[in-house]
Short mmCIF file of C-alpha atoms in Angstrom, two decimals:
data_model
loop_
_atom_site.label_atom_id
_atom_site.label_comp_id
_atom_site.label_asym_id
_atom_site.label_seq_id
_atom_site.Cartn_x
_atom_site.Cartn_y
_atom_site.Cartn_z
CA MET C 907 -14.23 -24.82 -0.32
CA ILE C 908 -12.90 -21.75 1.45
CA LYS C 909 -12.39 -22.12 5.17
CA ALA C 910 -13.47 -19.15 7.29
CA GLY C 911 -9.92 -18.16 8.20
CA LEU C 912 -8.74 -18.29 4.60
CA GLY C 913 -11.31 -15.88 3.15
CA ILE C 914 -8.84 -13.02 3.23
CA LEU C 915 -6.42 -15.03 1.11
CA TYR C 916 -8.89 -15.00 -1.74
CA LEU C 917 -10.15 -11.42 -1.51
CA CYS C 918 -7.03 -9.74 -2.83
CA GLY C 919 -6.35 -12.31 -5.52
CA CYS C 920 -9.80 -11.86 -7.06
CA VAL C 921 -9.02 -8.37 -8.28
CA LEU C 922 -5.89 -9.52 -10.09
CA LEU C 923 -7.66 -12.42 -11.79
CA MET C 924 -10.68 -10.54 -13.13
CA ASP C 925 -9.19 -10.67 -16.63
CA ALA C 926 -8.08 -14.28 -16.27
CA PRO C 927 -9.68 -16.92 -18.46
CA SER C 928 -13.17 -17.86 -17.40
CA SER C 929 -13.95 -21.37 -16.23
CA ALA C 930 -15.32 -22.16 -19.69
CA GLU C 931 -11.82 -21.49 -21.05
CA ASP C 932 -9.96 -23.61 -18.48
CA LYS C 933 -8.41 -25.97 -21.00
CA PRO C 934 -5.75 -24.89 -23.48
CA SER C 935 -5.98 -26.25 -27.01
CA VAL C 936 -2.54 -27.89 -26.61
CA PRO C 937 -0.50 -29.18 -23.65
CA CYS C 938 0.89 -26.26 -21.66
CA ASP C 939 4.50 -27.13 -22.49
CA GLN C 940 3.55 -26.60 -26.15
CA ALA C 941 1.46 -23.43 -25.70
CA VAL C 942 2.15 -20.86 -28.41
CA SER C 943 -1.04 -18.83 -28.79
CA GLN C 944 -1.55 -16.02 -26.32
CA ASN C 945 -4.86 -17.53 -25.25
CA ASP C 946 -3.22 -20.88 -24.46
CA ILE C 947 -0.32 -19.17 -22.68
CA ASN C 948 -2.80 -17.20 -20.55
CA ILE C 949 -4.85 -20.29 -19.75
CA CYS C 950 -1.72 -22.22 -18.78
CA ALA C 951 -0.46 -19.37 -16.62
CA ASP C 952 -3.84 -19.27 -14.90
CA LEU C 953 -3.80 -23.03 -14.31
CA ASP C 954 -0.27 -22.80 -12.91
CA TYR C 955 -1.27 -20.03 -10.51
CA ARG C 956 -4.39 -21.91 -9.42
CA ALA C 957 -2.28 -25.00 -8.66
CA ALA C 958 0.20 -22.89 -6.69
CA ASP C 959 -2.63 -21.23 -4.78
CA LYS C 960 -4.20 -24.60 -3.97
CA ALA C 961 -0.87 -25.85 -2.60
CA LEU C 962 -0.48 -22.65 -0.58
CA ASN C 963 -3.91 -23.06 0.98
CA ALA C 964 -3.17 -26.67 1.93
CA GLN C 965 0.14 -25.62 3.48
CA TRP C 966 -1.52 -22.68 5.25
CA THR C 967 -3.93 -25.10 6.92
CA ALA C 968 -1.10 -27.41 7.97
CA THR C 969 1.07 -24.55 9.24
CA LYS C 970 -1.77 -22.95 11.16
CA LYS C 971 -2.46 -26.31 12.81
CA VAL C 972 1.17 -26.56 13.94
CA LEU C 973 1.18 -23.02 15.31
CA THR C 974 -2.13 -23.67 17.07
CA GLY C 975 -0.33 -26.54 18.81
CA TRP C 976 2.51 -24.23 19.79
CA ASP C 977 0.02 -21.77 21.27
CA ALA C 978 -1.76 -24.57 23.13
CA GLU C 979 1.43 -25.37 25.02
CA LEU C 980 1.86 -21.80 26.25
CA GLU C 981 0.28 -19.86 29.07
CA ALA C 982 -2.45 -17.45 27.94
CA HIS C 983 -0.29 -14.33 28.19
CA ASN C 984 2.38 -15.92 25.95
CA LYS C 985 0.10 -17.16 23.15
CA GLY C 986 0.31 -15.41 19.81
CA ALA C 987 1.79 -17.69 17.16
CA VAL C 988 -1.45 -18.01 15.16
CA GLU C 989 -2.16 -14.29 15.48
CA GLU C 990 1.31 -13.43 14.18
CA LEU C 991 1.00 -15.98 11.37
CA THR C 992 -2.28 -14.38 10.31
CA LYS C 993 -0.75 -10.88 10.39
CA ALA C 994 2.20 -12.12 8.34
CA GLN C 995 -0.09 -13.74 5.78
CA ARG C 996 -2.14 -10.56 5.37
CA ALA C 997 1.05 -8.57 4.88
CA TRP C 998 2.28 -11.16 2.39
CA ILE C 999 -0.95 -10.88 0.38
CA ALA C 1000 -0.48 -7.12 0.13
CA TYR C 1001 3.15 -7.66 -0.91
CA ARG C 1002 2.23 -10.35 -3.46
CA ASP C 1003 -0.38 -8.21 -5.13
CA ALA C 1004 1.71 -5.02 -5.23
CA HIS C 1005 4.86 -6.83 -6.33
CA CYS C 1006 3.15 -8.70 -9.17
CA ASN C 1007 1.32 -5.57 -10.28
CA ALA C 1008 4.70 -3.80 -10.43
CA VAL C 1009 6.17 -6.68 -12.44
CA GLY C 1010 3.23 -6.39 -14.83
CA TYR C 1011 4.28 -2.87 -15.76
CA SER C 1012 7.27 -4.36 -17.55
CA VAL C 1013 4.87 -5.41 -20.31
CA TRP C 1014 2.05 -2.89 -19.72
CA GLY C 1015 -0.38 -2.76 -22.60
CA GLY C 1016 1.12 -5.81 -24.29
CA SER C 1017 -0.40 -9.18 -24.93
CA LEU C 1018 1.88 -10.79 -22.32
CA TYR C 1019 0.54 -8.67 -19.47
CA GLN C 1020 -1.87 -11.27 -18.09
CA ALA C 1021 0.60 -14.15 -18.39
CA VAL C 1022 3.35 -12.12 -16.71
CA ILE C 1023 1.11 -11.19 -13.79
CA LEU C 1024 -0.09 -14.78 -13.37
CA GLY C 1025 3.44 -16.13 -13.68
CA CYS C 1026 4.58 -13.76 -10.95
CA LEU C 1027 1.66 -14.75 -8.73
CA ALA C 1028 2.50 -18.42 -9.19
CA GLU C 1029 6.19 -17.94 -8.40
CA VAL C 1030 5.64 -15.73 -5.36
CA THR C 1031 2.94 -18.11 -4.12
CA ARG C 1032 5.22 -21.13 -4.44
CA ASN C 1033 7.89 -19.25 -2.50
CA ARG C 1034 5.42 -18.44 0.26
CA THR C 1035 4.28 -22.07 0.37
CA ALA C 1036 7.90 -23.11 0.96
CA GLU C 1037 8.21 -20.51 3.75
CA LEU C 1038 5.06 -21.80 5.44
CA LYS C 1039 6.32 -25.38 5.18
CA GLN C 1040 9.66 -24.40 6.69
CA LEU C 1041 7.86 -22.68 9.56
CA ALA C 1042 5.65 -25.72 10.19
CA ASP C 1043 8.67 -28.01 10.12
CA GLY C 1044 10.20 -25.96 12.92
CA ILE C 1045 13.76 -25.07 13.67
CA GLN C 1046 16.05 -27.84 12.47
#
């Protein structure tokens, strides 16, 4: 279920995934580490991205909670951690989409296009998840 504050995270990703396998195709015919057919590769890439996105959303919630706590400890005129986090996430979404679209041009028109885009989305999303975790963990 999408939380109200996370709606924007899904809006941009929907455009990129319009050609992704439909929910009826969610299972590859072989384990993903043995995928050979383009259909199976695409399905596995989609599953990988969905898992990365799910982890990102969980970390987003945890990080936002931490930053809400930071804001709660500050006087009103000093609050802004959650606002800045939200601005950063919106900017990251724009970056993610543009970056992965650019990466997709490396195989434009080829059968790997979808898998390359999804692979990029998964990698960039995992990187962002790590950044959000590091932020929530605070300065060491």
